[in-house]
Short mmCIF file of C-alpha atoms and ligand atoms in Angstrom, two decimals:
data_model
loop_
_atom_site.label_atom_id
_atom_site.label_comp_id
_atom_site.label_asym_id
_atom_site.label_seq_id
_atom_site.Cartn_x
_atom_site.Cartn_y
_atom_site.Cartn_z
CA MET A 19 -16.50 -18.54 -40.88
CA SER A 20 -14.54 -19.59 -37.96
CA ALA A 21 -14.49 -17.32 -35.58
CA PRO A 22 -10.56 -15.46 -34.81
CA PRO A 23 -7.71 -18.09 -33.85
CA LEU A 24 -6.86 -16.94 -29.89
CA ALA A 25 -11.45 -15.40 -28.53
CA ARG A 26 -11.90 -18.54 -26.83
CA PRO A 27 -8.38 -18.53 -25.43
CA GLU A 28 -8.20 -15.09 -24.83
CA ALA A 29 -11.84 -14.47 -23.44
CA ARG A 30 -11.16 -17.13 -20.81
CA TYR A 31 -7.51 -14.97 -20.26
CA ALA A 32 -9.74 -11.56 -19.21
CA ASP A 33 -11.60 -14.70 -16.72
CA TRP A 34 -8.56 -15.59 -15.44
CA LEU A 35 -7.11 -11.94 -14.77
CA ASP A 36 -10.38 -10.88 -13.25
CA ALA A 37 -10.11 -13.85 -10.48
CA THR A 38 -6.38 -13.36 -10.59
CA TYR A 39 -6.78 -9.64 -8.70
CA ALA A 40 -9.88 -10.87 -6.93
CA VAL A 41 -8.49 -13.57 -4.61
CA SER A 42 -6.11 -10.80 -4.58
CA THR A 43 -8.27 -8.02 -3.24
CA LEU A 44 -9.26 -10.55 -1.44
CA GLU A 45 -6.41 -11.49 0.33
CA ALA A 46 -4.94 -8.02 0.69
CA GLY A 47 -9.33 -7.82 3.24
CA PRO A 48 -10.91 -5.84 4.23
CA LEU A 49 -14.19 -6.08 1.74
CA GLU A 50 -15.65 -9.79 0.99
CA GLN A 51 -16.19 -9.81 -1.56
CA VAL A 52 -16.38 -8.81 -5.15
CA GLY A 53 -18.99 -9.55 -7.90
CA GLY A 54 -20.69 -10.71 -5.75
CA ARG A 55 -18.90 -13.81 -4.71
CA GLY A 56 -15.49 -14.81 -2.22
CA LEU A 57 -12.34 -15.56 -1.98
CA ALA A 58 -13.02 -18.99 -2.04
CA GLU A 59 -15.07 -19.44 -5.06
CA TRP A 60 -12.74 -16.75 -6.66
CA ARG A 61 -9.88 -19.02 -5.62
CA ALA A 62 -11.29 -22.29 -7.58
CA GLU A 63 -12.14 -19.65 -10.23
CA ARG A 64 -8.61 -19.15 -11.25
CA ALA A 65 -7.49 -22.15 -10.06
CA ALA A 66 -10.13 -23.63 -13.42
CA ARG A 67 -8.69 -20.30 -15.78
CA THR A 68 -5.31 -21.65 -14.85
CA ALA A 69 -6.28 -25.19 -16.14
CA GLU A 70 -8.20 -24.59 -19.25
CA LEU A 71 -5.01 -21.84 -20.71
CA ALA A 72 -2.73 -24.49 -20.30
CA ARG A 73 -4.62 -25.99 -22.22
CA LEU A 74 -5.27 -24.16 -24.53
CA LEU A 75 -2.92 -22.07 -25.06
CA PRO A 76 -0.10 -24.80 -26.06
CA ALA A 77 -2.64 -26.28 -28.53
CA ILE A 78 -3.03 -22.60 -30.90
CA ASP A 79 -1.08 -22.56 -34.25
CA ARG A 80 1.06 -20.02 -34.14
CA ARG A 81 1.70 -20.21 -38.15
CA ALA A 82 -1.99 -18.74 -38.49
CA LEU A 83 -2.11 -15.71 -36.39
CA GLY A 84 -0.62 -12.52 -36.89
CA ALA A 85 2.42 -10.09 -36.44
CA GLU A 86 -1.17 -8.70 -33.03
CA ASP A 87 -2.12 -12.14 -32.17
CA GLN A 88 1.27 -13.11 -31.87
CA ARG A 89 2.06 -10.44 -29.06
CA ALA A 90 -0.86 -10.69 -27.39
CA LEU A 91 -0.06 -14.86 -27.21
CA ALA A 92 3.22 -14.63 -25.72
CA VAL A 93 2.05 -11.81 -23.47
CA MET A 94 -0.01 -14.07 -22.08
CA GLU A 95 1.86 -16.94 -21.63
CA ARG A 96 4.36 -14.62 -19.70
CA THR A 97 2.02 -13.34 -17.16
CA LEU A 98 0.09 -17.26 -16.87
CA ALA A 99 3.97 -17.49 -15.46
CA ASP A 100 4.56 -14.79 -13.66
CA ALA A 101 1.11 -13.65 -11.88
CA PRO A 102 0.68 -10.32 -10.99
CA LEU A 103 0.84 -10.60 -7.20
CA ALA A 104 -0.35 -8.24 -5.11
CA PRO A 105 0.68 -8.39 -0.99
CA ALA A 106 -1.98 -10.82 0.74
CA ALA A 107 -3.02 -9.04 5.20
CA GLU A 108 -0.62 -10.83 7.33
CA THR A 109 -1.56 -11.75 10.71
CA PRO A 110 1.49 -10.12 12.54
CA GLY A 111 3.21 -13.30 13.90
CA ASP A 112 3.37 -13.69 10.50
CA SER A 113 5.15 -11.31 9.33
CA ALA A 114 7.51 -10.78 11.99
CA ALA A 115 9.02 -14.51 11.87
CA ARG A 116 8.83 -14.05 7.79
CA CYS A 117 11.69 -10.59 9.12
CA ASN A 118 13.26 -13.48 11.46
CA ALA A 119 14.15 -15.36 8.12
CA ALA A 120 15.26 -12.55 6.59
CA GLY A 121 19.07 -13.12 8.87
CA SER A 122 19.26 -17.59 7.39
CA LEU A 123 21.54 -17.48 4.37
CA GLY A 124 21.24 -19.21 1.27
CA LEU A 125 18.04 -17.78 0.18
CA THR A 126 16.66 -17.13 -2.59
CA MET A 127 15.97 -13.08 -3.90
CA ALA A 128 12.81 -15.63 -4.22
CA GLU A 129 12.07 -16.00 -0.78
CA LEU A 130 14.57 -13.67 0.74
CA SER A 131 12.25 -10.50 -0.64
CA PRO A 132 9.61 -10.76 0.72
CA ALA A 133 10.87 -12.21 3.76
CA LEU A 134 12.15 -8.50 3.97
CA TYR A 135 9.53 -6.15 2.71
CA ALA A 136 7.51 -8.09 5.95
CA CYS A 137 10.10 -6.87 8.46
CA PHE A 138 9.04 -3.31 7.04
CA GLU A 139 5.73 -4.67 7.84
CA ALA A 140 6.66 -6.30 11.35
CA LEU A 141 9.35 -3.03 12.05
CA GLY A 142 8.52 -0.19 9.69
CA ASN A 143 4.37 -0.42 10.26
CA ARG A 144 5.74 -1.02 14.58
CA LEU A 145 7.17 2.17 15.45
CA GLU A 146 7.56 3.25 19.48
CA PHE A 147 7.96 6.23 19.70
CA GLU A 148 6.39 8.94 23.05
CA GLY A 149 4.44 6.28 23.92
CA ARG A 150 2.40 4.92 20.80
CA THR A 151 3.10 2.68 18.17
CA ILE A 152 2.59 4.61 14.04
CA VAL A 153 3.15 3.25 10.71
CA ARG A 154 6.59 3.95 9.22
CA THR A 155 4.31 6.74 6.96
CA THR A 156 3.44 8.50 9.38
CA ALA A 157 7.91 8.88 10.59
CA LEU A 158 8.06 10.15 7.00
CA GLU A 159 5.27 12.43 8.26
CA LEU A 160 6.40 13.84 11.30
CA LEU A 161 10.16 14.03 10.25
CA GLN A 162 8.62 16.75 8.05
CA GLU A 163 5.76 18.73 10.74
CA LEU A 164 7.82 18.29 14.79
CA GLU A 165 9.74 21.67 15.73
CA GLU A 166 12.35 20.10 18.12
CA PRO A 167 14.65 19.00 16.46
CA ALA A 168 15.37 16.35 19.79
CA ARG A 169 11.93 15.15 19.10
CA ARG A 170 12.96 13.94 15.12
CA GLU A 171 16.35 12.59 16.25
CA ARG A 172 14.48 10.23 18.64
CA LEU A 173 11.68 9.23 15.69
CA PHE A 174 14.22 8.54 13.83
CA ALA A 175 16.58 6.55 16.14
CA ALA A 176 13.26 4.62 16.13
CA LEU A 177 13.58 3.87 12.85
CA ALA A 178 17.02 1.19 13.08
CA PRO A 179 15.47 -1.84 14.64
CA LEU A 180 14.60 -1.44 11.09
CA PHE A 181 17.27 -0.13 9.33
CA ARG A 182 19.54 -3.07 10.92
CA SER A 183 16.86 -5.99 9.52
CA ILE A 184 17.72 -5.16 6.33
CA ASN A 185 20.95 -4.04 6.38
CA GLY A 186 22.18 -6.45 9.80
CA ASP A 187 25.99 -6.13 10.57
CA GLY A 188 26.56 -4.66 7.37
CA GLY A 189 29.46 -7.05 6.08
CA PRO A 190 28.59 -8.71 3.20
CA ALA A 191 26.66 -11.42 4.27
CA SER A 192 24.03 -9.17 5.67
CA PRO A 193 20.28 -9.53 4.46
CA TYR A 194 20.51 -5.98 1.76
CA ARG A 195 23.36 -7.26 0.19
CA ARG A 196 22.66 -10.56 -0.46
CA LEU A 197 19.16 -9.32 -2.57
CA LEU A 198 20.92 -7.16 -3.96
CA ARG A 199 24.14 -9.83 -5.67
CA GLN A 200 20.86 -11.60 -7.33
CA ALA A 201 18.97 -8.95 -8.55
CA ALA A 202 22.51 -8.03 -9.78
CA ALA A 203 22.56 -11.29 -11.10
CA ALA A 204 19.33 -10.96 -12.62
CA ALA A 205 19.59 -7.59 -14.61
CA ALA A 206 22.29 -9.48 -16.38
CA ALA A 207 20.90 -12.03 -17.19
CA PRO A 208 19.28 -11.76 -21.04
CA ARG A 209 15.64 -10.28 -21.32
CA ALA A 210 13.32 -12.79 -21.75
CA SER A 211 15.30 -15.22 -19.85
CA ALA A 212 12.73 -16.46 -16.57
CA THR A 213 14.89 -15.82 -14.59
CA GLY A 214 15.97 -11.66 -16.02
CA SER A 215 14.88 -8.70 -14.53
CA ASP A 216 17.13 -5.35 -15.40
CA PRO A 217 14.60 -2.49 -14.21
CA VAL A 218 17.44 0.02 -14.97
CA GLY A 219 17.47 -0.87 -18.35
CA ASP A 220 13.49 -1.38 -18.86
CA ALA A 221 13.24 2.45 -17.15
CA ALA A 222 16.60 3.34 -19.70
CA ARG A 223 15.16 1.63 -22.84
CA THR A 224 11.64 3.88 -21.88
CA VAL A 225 13.18 6.59 -22.89
CA GLY A 226 15.67 5.71 -25.16
CA SER A 227 18.40 5.72 -23.18
CA THR A 228 21.38 3.46 -21.39
CA PRO A 229 21.76 3.04 -17.52
CA GLU A 230 25.38 5.15 -17.92
CA ALA A 231 23.35 8.46 -19.54
CA VAL A 232 21.12 8.06 -17.08
CA GLU A 233 23.02 8.48 -14.33
CA ARG A 234 23.97 11.03 -16.02
CA MET A 235 21.24 12.62 -15.84
CA LEU A 236 20.49 11.89 -12.41
CA VAL A 237 23.77 13.24 -11.47
CA ALA A 238 22.47 16.75 -13.33
CA VAL A 239 19.69 16.70 -11.62
CA LEU A 240 21.47 16.36 -7.81
CA GLU A 241 23.91 18.92 -8.77
CA ALA A 242 21.13 21.84 -9.45
CA TRP A 243 20.06 20.86 -5.75
CA ARG A 244 23.03 21.40 -4.66
CA ALA A 245 24.11 24.54 -6.54
CA ALA A 246 20.21 26.11 -5.54
CA ASN A 247 20.43 25.12 -1.58
CA ARG A 248 23.69 26.00 0.02
CA GLY A 249 23.73 25.48 3.69
CA PRO A 250 24.78 24.52 7.12
CA ALA A 251 24.60 20.84 6.26
CA LEU A 252 21.75 19.02 7.68
CA GLU A 253 21.40 15.80 10.59
CA PRO A 254 19.72 13.38 8.91
CA TRP A 255 16.79 13.54 11.39
CA ASP A 256 16.39 17.04 10.21
CA TYR A 257 16.62 16.96 6.23
CA TRP A 258 12.72 17.05 6.28
CA HIS A 259 12.09 19.36 8.63
CA HIS A 260 14.25 22.01 6.82
CA TYR A 261 12.37 21.84 3.49
CA ALA A 262 8.93 22.28 4.73
CA ALA A 263 9.00 23.74 7.86
CA GLY A 264 6.93 26.03 5.80
CA VAL A 265 4.16 24.06 5.01
CA HIS A 266 3.44 23.48 7.95
CA ALA A 267 0.27 25.95 8.42
CA LEU A 268 -1.60 22.78 5.68
CA ASP A 269 -0.61 19.68 7.50
CA GLU A 270 -3.30 21.06 9.74
CA LEU A 271 -5.53 21.35 7.59
CA THR A 272 -5.23 18.15 5.58
CA PRO A 273 -6.76 15.83 8.29
CA ALA A 274 -6.49 11.88 7.95
CA ALA A 275 -10.20 11.39 7.93
CA ASP A 276 -9.63 14.21 4.94
CA ILE A 277 -7.46 12.62 2.98
CA GLY A 278 -9.36 10.42 0.92
CA SER A 279 -12.63 13.15 0.22
CA LEU A 280 -9.93 16.08 -0.79
CA SER A 281 -7.69 13.60 -3.23
CA ALA A 282 -11.35 12.47 -4.74
CA ARG A 283 -12.56 16.00 -4.69
CA TYR A 284 -9.04 17.41 -6.94
CA TYR A 285 -9.92 14.62 -9.27
CA HIS A 286 -13.51 15.54 -9.57
CA ASP A 287 -12.85 18.96 -10.81
CA LEU A 288 -10.18 17.15 -13.26
CA GLY A 289 -13.00 14.81 -14.87
CA ALA A 290 -12.32 12.12 -12.62
CA ASP A 291 -15.40 11.19 -10.58
CA LEU A 292 -14.02 8.31 -8.24
CA GLY A 293 -17.14 7.27 -7.07
CA GLN A 294 -18.73 7.19 -9.81
CA LEU A 295 -15.80 5.71 -12.09
CA GLY A 296 -15.85 3.35 -9.01
CA VAL A 297 -11.99 4.01 -7.00
CA LEU A 298 -12.32 1.57 -4.31
CA HIS A 299 -10.41 4.34 -0.52
CA ASP A 300 -8.44 1.49 1.50
CA LEU A 301 -6.79 3.65 3.77
CA ALA A 302 -7.60 3.00 7.28
CA VAL A 303 -4.15 1.17 9.70
CA ARG A 304 -4.31 -2.11 10.67
CA PRO A 305 -2.17 -4.74 11.85
CA GLY A 306 -0.87 -7.10 9.14
CA LYS A 307 -2.20 -4.19 5.56
CA ALA A 308 0.17 -4.12 3.59
CA PRO A 309 3.36 -1.52 4.46
CA LEU A 310 3.50 0.98 1.45
CA ALA A 311 0.80 2.38 -0.73
CA TYR A 312 0.35 0.26 -3.87
CA THR A 313 -3.36 0.71 -6.13
CA ASP A 314 -4.57 -2.74 -8.42
CA PHE A 315 -6.63 -3.98 -10.20
CA VAL A 316 -10.28 -5.46 -8.20
CA ARG A 317 -10.94 -6.22 -11.70
CA ILE A 318 -10.43 -5.67 -15.26
CA GLY A 319 -12.91 -3.48 -18.18
CA ARG A 320 -12.79 -4.96 -20.60
CA MET A 321 -15.88 -5.87 -23.22
CA VAL A 322 -18.77 -8.14 -22.08
CA GLY A 323 -22.43 -8.22 -23.82
CA GLY A 324 -20.87 -6.25 -26.36
CA LYS A 325 -21.20 -3.63 -24.22
CA TRP A 326 -17.61 -2.32 -22.06
CA ARG A 327 -17.35 -3.12 -18.93
CA PRO A 328 -15.21 -0.65 -17.18
CA ALA A 329 -12.04 -1.45 -14.88
CA ILE A 330 -11.96 -1.30 -10.87
CA ALA A 331 -9.13 -0.01 -9.56
CA ARG A 332 -8.21 -0.18 -5.37
CA VAL A 333 -6.10 2.25 -3.77
CA SER A 334 -3.97 0.72 -0.47
CA ALA A 335 -1.98 3.10 1.89
CA ASN A 336 -1.80 3.30 5.05
CA VAL A 337 -2.88 6.96 6.72
CA GLU A 338 -3.19 7.60 10.32
CA HIS A 339 -1.66 11.20 10.04
CA GLY A 340 -2.62 13.45 7.50
CA GLY A 341 -0.53 16.31 6.10
CA LEU A 342 0.58 17.57 2.89
CA PHE A 343 3.28 14.26 2.37
CA VAL A 344 0.76 12.42 2.66
CA LEU A 345 -2.11 14.04 0.74
CA ASN A 346 0.34 13.75 -2.02
CA GLU A 347 1.21 9.58 -1.96
CA ILE A 348 -2.24 9.25 -2.17
CA VAL A 349 -2.88 11.71 -4.89
CA HIS A 350 -0.18 10.19 -6.57
CA GLU A 351 -2.03 7.13 -5.69
CA ASP A 352 -5.32 7.95 -7.77
CA GLY A 353 -3.38 8.83 -10.18
CA HIS A 354 -2.62 4.77 -10.66
CA ALA A 355 -6.43 4.23 -9.93
CA VAL A 356 -7.94 7.36 -12.47
CA HIS A 357 -4.67 5.70 -15.45
CA MET A 358 -5.92 2.48 -14.86
CA GLU A 359 -10.35 3.22 -15.63
CA ALA A 360 -8.39 5.42 -18.83
CA VAL A 361 -6.65 1.41 -20.44
CA ARG A 362 -9.40 0.70 -23.62
CA THR A 363 -6.79 -1.91 -24.49
CA ARG A 364 -8.03 -6.27 -24.95
CA PRO A 365 -6.89 -8.23 -22.27
CA ALA A 366 -3.79 -10.03 -22.90
CA PHE A 367 -2.74 -5.98 -23.38
CA PHE A 368 -4.49 -4.74 -20.18
CA ALA A 369 -1.90 -3.58 -18.54
CA LEU A 370 -0.30 -0.17 -17.82
CA GLY A 371 2.79 0.37 -19.84
CA ASP A 372 6.85 1.02 -18.47
CA ASP A 373 6.66 1.45 -15.26
CA LEU A 374 8.67 4.65 -16.21
CA PHE A 375 5.47 5.55 -18.02
CA VAL A 376 3.13 5.00 -14.90
CA GLU A 377 4.72 6.19 -11.42
CA ALA A 378 6.41 9.14 -13.76
CA PHE A 379 2.28 10.02 -14.98
CA ALA A 380 1.00 9.53 -11.11
CA ASP A 381 3.14 12.56 -10.19
CA VAL A 382 2.04 14.25 -12.29
CA THR A 383 -1.29 15.99 -10.98
CA SER A 384 0.01 14.82 -7.01
CA TRP A 385 2.70 17.45 -7.29
CA SER A 386 -0.57 19.88 -7.84
CA VAL A 387 0.06 19.95 -4.03
CA ALA A 388 2.58 22.57 -3.97
CA ASP A 389 1.06 24.48 -6.41
CA PRO A 390 0.01 27.82 -4.06
CA GLU A 391 -3.46 28.57 -6.39
CA TRP A 392 -4.43 24.34 -5.98
CA GLN A 393 -3.78 24.82 -2.25
CA ARG A 394 -5.72 27.79 -1.93
CA ARG A 395 -8.71 26.49 -4.09
CA TYR A 396 -8.82 23.46 -2.02
CA LEU A 397 -7.65 23.69 1.52
CA GLY A 398 -8.43 27.45 1.50
CA THR A 399 -4.88 29.70 1.65
CA SER A 400 -1.20 28.90 0.53
CA VAL A 401 1.72 29.05 1.55
CA ALA A 402 4.83 31.66 -1.15
CA GLN A 403 5.83 28.85 -3.96
CA ARG A 404 8.73 28.52 -2.93
CA GLN A 405 7.82 27.01 0.25
CA GLY A 406 5.08 24.64 -1.45
CA VAL A 407 8.20 22.87 -3.89
CA GLY A 408 10.84 23.49 -1.98
CA ALA A 409 9.45 21.22 0.16
CA LEU A 410 8.29 18.71 -2.42
CA PHE A 411 11.22 18.69 -4.26
CA ALA A 412 12.75 17.45 -1.09
CA ASN A 413 11.90 14.22 -1.00
CA VAL A 414 12.18 14.12 -5.02
CA MET A 415 15.93 14.57 -4.72
CA LEU A 416 15.44 11.66 -2.15
CA ASP A 417 13.80 9.40 -4.58
CA VAL A 418 16.44 10.31 -7.23
CA ALA A 419 18.72 9.76 -5.17
CA TRP A 420 17.38 6.23 -4.27
CA GLY A 421 17.30 6.17 -8.17
CA LEU A 422 21.15 6.82 -8.05
CA PHE A 423 22.20 4.80 -5.04
CA GLU A 424 20.85 1.25 -6.19
CA LEU A 425 21.82 2.38 -10.12
CA ARG A 426 25.01 1.76 -8.43
CA MET A 427 23.93 -1.04 -6.17
CA LEU A 428 22.95 -3.22 -9.17
CA HIS A 429 26.42 -2.27 -11.03
CA ALA A 430 28.96 -2.95 -7.84
CA PRO A 431 26.41 -4.93 -5.39
CA GLU A 432 29.68 -5.48 -3.30
CA SER A 433 29.65 -2.42 -2.72
CA ASP A 434 28.75 -1.17 1.00
CA PRO A 435 26.06 0.40 0.67
CA ASN A 436 25.58 2.82 3.78
CA ALA A 437 28.75 4.00 1.88
CA VAL A 438 27.44 4.38 -1.57
CA TRP A 439 24.54 6.23 0.41
CA THR A 440 26.86 8.39 2.05
CA ASP A 441 28.10 9.45 -0.71
CA ILE A 442 25.49 10.42 -2.15
CA THR A 443 23.53 12.19 0.16
CA ALA A 444 26.17 13.99 1.85
CA ARG A 445 27.34 15.54 -1.52
CA TYR A 446 24.68 16.35 -3.55
CA LEU A 447 21.75 16.75 -0.70
CA ASP A 448 24.03 17.78 1.93
CA VAL A 449 23.24 15.72 5.29
CA VAL A 450 26.15 15.08 6.93
CA PRO A 451 27.10 11.69 6.37
CA HIS A 452 26.75 8.66 9.14
CA PRO A 453 27.94 6.30 7.97
CA GLN A 454 27.23 3.96 10.54
CA LEU A 455 23.47 4.26 9.90
CA ALA A 456 21.43 2.47 6.68
CA TRP A 457 18.97 4.82 6.83
CA TRP A 458 18.71 4.19 2.91
CA ALA A 459 16.68 1.66 4.14
CA LEU A 460 13.45 3.47 4.71
CA ARG A 461 11.33 2.45 1.65
CA VAL A 462 9.80 -0.91 0.90
CA GLN A 463 10.81 -0.91 -2.76
CA LEU A 464 14.57 -1.65 -1.97
CA VAL A 465 14.13 -5.08 -1.14
CA ASP A 466 9.86 -5.80 -2.80
CA LYS A 467 10.77 -4.30 -6.14
CA PRO A 468 15.20 -4.13 -5.91
CA GLY A 469 15.56 -0.93 -9.14
CA TYR A 470 12.65 -0.36 -8.96
CA MET A 471 13.15 2.74 -7.15
CA ILE A 472 14.74 4.81 -10.36
CA ASN A 473 10.82 4.57 -11.99
CA TYR A 474 10.78 7.74 -9.14
CA GLY A 475 14.85 9.38 -9.80
CA LEU A 476 14.29 9.63 -12.98
CA GLY A 477 10.91 9.29 -13.64
CA ALA A 478 10.67 12.72 -12.08
CA ILE A 479 12.76 14.09 -14.72
CA LEU A 480 9.74 12.52 -17.07
CA THR A 481 7.12 13.95 -14.37
CA ALA A 482 8.24 18.11 -14.82
CA GLU A 483 8.25 17.18 -18.39
CA LEU A 484 5.12 16.24 -18.70
CA ARG A 485 3.89 19.28 -16.03
CA ALA A 486 4.99 21.66 -18.79
CA ARG A 487 4.03 20.05 -22.05
CA LEU A 488 0.32 20.10 -19.92
CA ARG A 489 0.51 23.85 -18.86
CA GLU A 490 1.46 24.55 -22.58
CA VAL A 491 -1.06 22.88 -24.48
CA ALA A 492 -4.31 22.05 -21.27
CA GLY A 493 -3.33 25.57 -19.32
ZN1 ZN B 501 2.96 4.68 -8.13
#
């Protein structure tokens, strides 16, 4: 009997995926080798497999394939055409030059998006504050912690160069508005086409809904928050601290050096030993490093010699200052890592699934950080539930606001982003309007993957429901 028609191409595809993830791991630093091989070797392997697959896949007799194999072949072809890319480290000079290039008109989305992404490294991760240079994540943590309003306002002002690099003069030719128009066109293009990309539509489909209904859900969440949090309007630089002041005692108990091990202890107790699973933590700050926290494969899981060889995942983040906000972020990333280790499927289907579910699932664990029982167990003390949850949900509400912001911008790409953001934050979060300030430009995803924030905004509803259901079935 002959081998199944996809066996050989799919095995080569698995090699290609392993090589692709090894290359992006090594390009991101700081590892010198993956599986005993360096970057040049993996690049050569990847090129050889790409060429081999370009020969093998078109030669497959499609009529001989069953329905699942046909789907597997389609996924492999799509993934090869649009390879999963993780950000490579850049020299500080590179990212500054790329960021500057965002000003030139006529860039395609494929050029403009990485240019604006580079601004988050060149400017966002080099914020000048009180005689120090700090990364954006640290600034977000400090906005929760700093007691003096004047210091918070100065810190917020230090973000102005980043805001300017994304929003330019705010006019129709601003870098962000040029990007958004193209993202809106991609969302309107047929899904299966080469240019089609519709994150909001995808997220809505994941929950069997429509973008219109999703918009109503986001608004309902924000209205509930507003009803529960009446008070004098807050300056944007005071918003985080207003809700997070009550957890500050815990920030002191979560120094940067302990963040990774605190998260690992929690997952160990849940039955996932990150060390045994081989999860790599790359949490230190270094110049040129990717300016956002993310998790990716080092290699996929697959059958080798009749035995399952597990995946390896790595977490990249910029942890220079600890705190509960940063801890939450790393527990979220480790949630992705554990999800990656848990996937058991054939190489063609080796991915995490819908973005909405992926992000919502990682928050099932990260939200626990707000729970007094969790805090007593891992930090030795706790704050009142209302304070922990208030600090957490103040950030969740911003995610919902960003989700709504992108949904509306993509629906009406000629809108002024400052006006859209000011309307949402003033109406629902009670933030003092500053329509001249592009303070929405705090998140890398807005330029890296326009429309992606829906996965956190709508994902929050899914996270709440998953946590409620898990409590029901597992306690
Ligand atoms: Zn995530």
